[in-house]
Amino acid sequence: MFITLEGPDGSGKTSQIKPLAEFLREQGYSVITTCEPGGTFISDQVRDVLKNLKNKSMHPRTEILLFCAARAQLVEEIIRPHLAQGEIVISDRYADSTLAYQGYGHGYDLDFLKNLLDFATGGLWPDLTLYLDIDVEEGLNRRRVGGGEWNRLDDYALSFHRRVRCGYLEMAQNNPTRWQILDACQSPHEVQDALRKAILKKLPGETLHT
Ligand code: TYD
């Protein structure tokens, strides 16, 4: 099963992944986690280029291709081999981030981006996408005060981040079979609980025991 966590900046996805993976391992599942952009030797080098504050002049088209390049390598080197072994793969961000940020955020054509993403991933889309929803200003503020790494991409205007959030909500509402919307303003414990429940509900033959 391929699970992705998505959300606007500061939604707290990253701190939820480790306890989530540990919980699933305690239930007897084999789990690996990945984080985008990055996750392989090559993808990590692309990540450095994307996040470098000196690369302010990067054109959004360059950005799209770099995100896709990093993802293509991650899919082939890590995600597909682990899925083929029957493991659960949980990725902190994936192709839907490109649709949200580069599509809804920067206004690039969504159908074109979907084709590009199909090319980059070889058509691999998640079985379940958990979307942590948060007010944009609150999310960015959490990152500023929470000591999270501030990067070139956080520097985009507030209106950009608002479009990203609306895009996520639209995608989630359009495909409720794959997407689950979770409230990221709850306590971290409550968010963790909601994530676990959403996954267990989706795993074949699982009974709920959280
Ligand atoms: P990161 O510090 O990993 O942020 P987060 O902890 O919020 O995931 O930086 C990733 C940034 O890159 C984040 O602002 C979202 C953005 N992004 C895109 O714009 N497009 C993409 O395809 C991906 C994967 C990320």
Coordinates of C-alpha atoms and ligand atoms in Angstrom, one line a residue:
M1 CA 0.0 0.0 0.0
F2 CA 1.3 3.4 -1.0
I3 CA 0.3 6.2 1.4
T4 CA 1.1 9.9 1.0
L5 CA 0.9 12.8 3.5
E6 CA 0.1 16.1 2.0
G7 CA -0.5 19.6 3.4
P8 CA 0.4 23.3 3.2
D9 CA 3.7 24.3 4.8
G10 CA 3.6 24.0 8.5
S11 CA 0.8 21.5 8.7
G12 CA 3.0 19.2 10.8
K13 CA 3.2 16.2 8.5
T14 CA 6.8 15.6 9.0
S15 CA 6.7 15.1 12.8
Q16 CA 3.7 12.7 12.4
I17 CA 5.4 10.2 10.0
K18 CA 7.9 8.6 12.4
P19 CA 5.3 7.6 15.1
L20 CA 2.9 6.6 12.4
A21 CA 5.4 4.2 10.9
E22 CA 6.4 2.9 14.3
F23 CA 2.7 2.2 15.2
L24 CA 2.2 0.3 11.9
R25 CA 5.3 -1.8 12.6
E26 CA 4.0 -2.7 16.0
Q27 CA 0.9 -4.0 14.2
G28 CA 3.1 -6.3 12.2
Y29 CA 3.5 -4.4 9.0
S30 CA 6.7 -3.7 7.1
V31 CA 6.9 0.0 6.6
I32 CA 9.3 2.4 5.0
T33 CA 9.0 6.2 4.9
T34 CA 10.3 8.7 2.4
C35 CA 10.3 12.5 2.2
E36 CA 10.1 14.7 -0.9
P37 CA 11.9 16.3 -2.5
G38 CA 14.8 13.9 -1.8
G39 CA 15.2 10.4 -0.5
T40 CA 17.9 9.1 -2.8
F41 CA 21.5 10.2 -3.4
I42 CA 20.5 11.9 -6.7
S43 CA 17.2 13.2 -5.4
D44 CA 18.9 14.8 -2.3
Q45 CA 21.2 16.7 -4.6
V46 CA 18.2 18.0 -6.6
R47 CA 16.6 19.0 -3.2
D48 CA 19.6 21.2 -2.4
V49 CA 19.2 23.0 -5.6
L50 CA 15.5 23.5 -5.1
K51 CA 15.8 24.9 -1.6
N52 CA 18.9 27.0 -1.8
L53 CA 18.0 30.6 -0.9
K54 CA 20.6 31.8 -3.5
N55 CA 18.5 30.3 -6.3
K56 CA 15.9 33.1 -6.1
S57 CA 15.9 33.5 -9.9
M58 CA 14.6 29.9 -10.4
H59 CA 11.8 29.9 -13.0
P60 CA 8.7 27.9 -12.0
R61 CA 9.2 25.7 -15.1
T62 CA 12.7 24.8 -13.9
E63 CA 11.2 24.1 -10.5
I64 CA 8.5 21.7 -11.9
L65 CA 11.1 19.7 -13.8
L66 CA 13.4 19.5 -10.8
F67 CA 10.6 18.2 -8.5
C68 CA 9.7 15.7 -11.2
A69 CA 13.3 14.6 -11.7
A70 CA 13.8 14.0 -7.9
R71 CA 10.6 12.1 -7.8
A72 CA 11.4 9.9 -10.8
Q73 CA 14.5 8.7 -9.1
L74 CA 12.8 8.1 -5.8
V75 CA 10.0 6.1 -7.4
E76 CA 12.4 3.8 -9.3
E77 CA 15.0 3.4 -6.6
I78 CA 12.9 3.2 -3.4
I79 CA 9.1 3.3 -3.7
R80 CA 8.5 0.6 -6.4
P81 CA 10.9 -2.0 -5.1
H82 CA 9.4 -1.7 -1.6
L83 CA 5.8 -1.9 -2.8
A84 CA 6.8 -4.9 -4.9
Q85 CA 7.9 -6.6 -1.7
G86 CA 4.4 -6.0 -0.2
E87 CA 5.6 -3.3 2.2
I88 CA 3.7 -0.1 3.1
V89 CA 5.4 3.0 1.8
I90 CA 4.5 6.3 3.4
S91 CA 5.8 9.4 1.6
D92 CA 5.9 12.9 3.1
R93 CA 4.7 14.7 0.0
Y94 CA 4.4 13.2 -3.5
A95 CA 3.0 14.1 -6.9
D96 CA -0.1 15.9 -5.5
S97 CA 2.3 18.5 -4.1
T98 CA 3.3 19.4 -7.6
L99 CA -0.4 19.7 -8.6
A100 CA -1.1 21.9 -5.5
Y101 CA 2.0 24.1 -5.6
Q102 CA 3.0 24.3 -9.3
G103 CA -0.6 23.7 -10.6
Y104 CA -2.9 25.6 -8.4
G105 CA -0.2 27.8 -6.8
H106 CA 1.7 28.9 -9.9
G107 CA -1.2 28.4 -12.4
Y108 CA 0.3 25.7 -14.6
D109 CA -2.2 23.6 -16.6
L110 CA -3.3 20.8 -14.4
D111 CA -3.9 18.3 -17.2
F112 CA -0.4 19.0 -18.6
L113 CA 1.1 18.5 -15.1
K114 CA -0.8 15.2 -14.6
N115 CA 0.7 13.9 -17.9
L116 CA 4.1 15.0 -16.8
L117 CA 3.6 13.4 -13.4
D118 CA 2.5 10.1 -15.1
F119 CA 5.7 10.3 -17.1
A120 CA 7.9 11.0 -14.0
T121 CA 6.3 8.3 -11.8
G122 CA 5.6 5.7 -14.5
G123 CA 1.9 6.2 -13.6
L124 CA 2.3 5.4 -9.9
W125 CA -0.3 7.2 -7.8
P126 CA -1.0 6.6 -4.1
D127 CA -3.7 4.3 -2.7
L128 CA -4.4 6.7 0.1
T129 CA -3.6 10.4 0.6
L130 CA -3.9 11.9 4.0
Y131 CA -4.3 15.7 3.7
L132 CA -3.5 17.7 6.9
D133 CA -5.5 20.9 6.5
I134 CA -4.4 24.1 8.2
D135 CA -5.0 27.8 7.7
V136 CA -2.2 29.2 5.6
E137 CA -1.1 32.0 7.9
E138 CA -1.1 29.7 10.9
G139 CA 1.0 27.1 9.0
L140 CA 3.6 29.6 7.9
N141 CA 3.7 31.1 11.4
R142 CA 4.3 27.7 12.9
R143 CA 7.3 27.3 10.6
R144 CA 8.7 30.6 11.5
V145 CA 8.4 30.3 15.2
G146 CA 8.7 26.6 15.5
G147 CA 12.4 26.6 14.3
G148 CA 11.4 24.7 11.1
E149 CA 13.9 25.2 8.3
W150 CA 12.8 28.4 6.4
N151 CA 13.5 28.0 2.7
R152 CA 13.2 29.7 -0.7
L153 CA 9.8 28.1 -1.3
D154 CA 8.2 29.4 1.9
D155 CA 9.1 32.9 0.7
Y156 CA 6.3 32.9 -1.9
A157 CA 3.5 35.4 -1.3
L158 CA 0.6 34.5 1.0
S159 CA -1.8 34.5 -1.9
F160 CA 0.3 31.7 -3.5
H161 CA 0.0 29.6 -0.3
R162 CA -3.7 30.3 -0.2
R163 CA -4.1 29.0 -3.8
V164 CA -2.1 25.9 -2.8
R165 CA -4.5 25.2 0.1
C166 CA -7.6 25.7 -2.0
G167 CA -6.1 23.4 -4.6
Y168 CA -5.6 20.7 -2.0
L169 CA -9.1 21.0 -0.8
E170 CA -10.5 20.8 -4.3
M171 CA -8.4 17.7 -5.2
A172 CA -9.5 16.0 -1.9
Q173 CA -13.1 16.8 -2.5
N174 CA -13.0 15.6 -6.1
N175 CA -11.6 12.2 -5.1
P176 CA -12.9 11.1 -1.7
T177 CA -12.0 7.5 -2.4
R178 CA -8.3 8.2 -2.3
W179 CA -8.2 11.4 -0.1
Q180 CA -8.9 11.9 3.5
I181 CA -9.0 15.4 5.0
L182 CA -7.7 15.8 8.5
D183 CA -7.8 18.8 10.7
A184 CA -4.1 19.8 11.4
C185 CA -5.1 22.3 14.1
Q186 CA -5.9 19.6 16.6
S187 CA -3.2 18.5 19.1
P188 CA -0.4 16.4 17.6
H189 CA -1.7 13.4 19.6
E190 CA -5.2 13.9 18.0
V191 CA -3.7 14.2 14.5
Q192 CA -1.7 11.0 15.0
D193 CA -4.8 9.2 16.2
A194 CA -6.8 10.4 13.1
L195 CA -4.0 9.3 10.8
R196 CA -3.8 5.8 12.3
K197 CA -7.6 5.4 12.1
A198 CA -7.6 6.5 8.5
I199 CA -4.9 4.0 7.5
L200 CA -6.3 1.1 9.5
K201 CA -9.7 1.6 7.9
K202 CA -8.1 1.3 4.5
L203 CA -5.9 -1.8 5.2
P204 CA -7.4 -5.0 3.9
G205 CA -8.9 -7.2 6.7
E206 CA -8.0 -4.8 9.5
T207 CA -10.2 -4.3 12.6
L208 CA -9.9 -1.0 14.4
H209 CA -8.0 -1.2 17.7
T210 CA -6.6 2.2 18.4
Ligands
TYD1 P1 10.0 21.1 3.0 O1 10.9 21.9 3.9 O2 10.3 19.7 2.8 O3 8.6 21.4 3.4 P2 7.5 20.6 4.2 O4 8.1 20.2 5.5 O5 6.4 21.5 4.3 O6 7.2 19.4 3.3 O7 10.0 21.8 1.6 C1 9.3 21.3 0.6 C2 8.7 22.5 -0.1 O8 8.6 22.2 -1.5 C3 7.3 22.9 0.3 O9 7.2 24.3 0.4 C4 6.4 22.4 -0.7 C5 7.3 22.5 -2.0 N1 7.0 21.5 -3.0 C6 6.5 21.9 -4.3 O10 6.4 23.1 -4.5 N2 6.3 21.0 -5.2 C7 6.5 19.6 -5.0 O11 6.3 18.8 -6.0 C8 7.0 19.2 -3.8 C9 7.3 17.8 -3.5 C10 7.2 20.2 -2.8

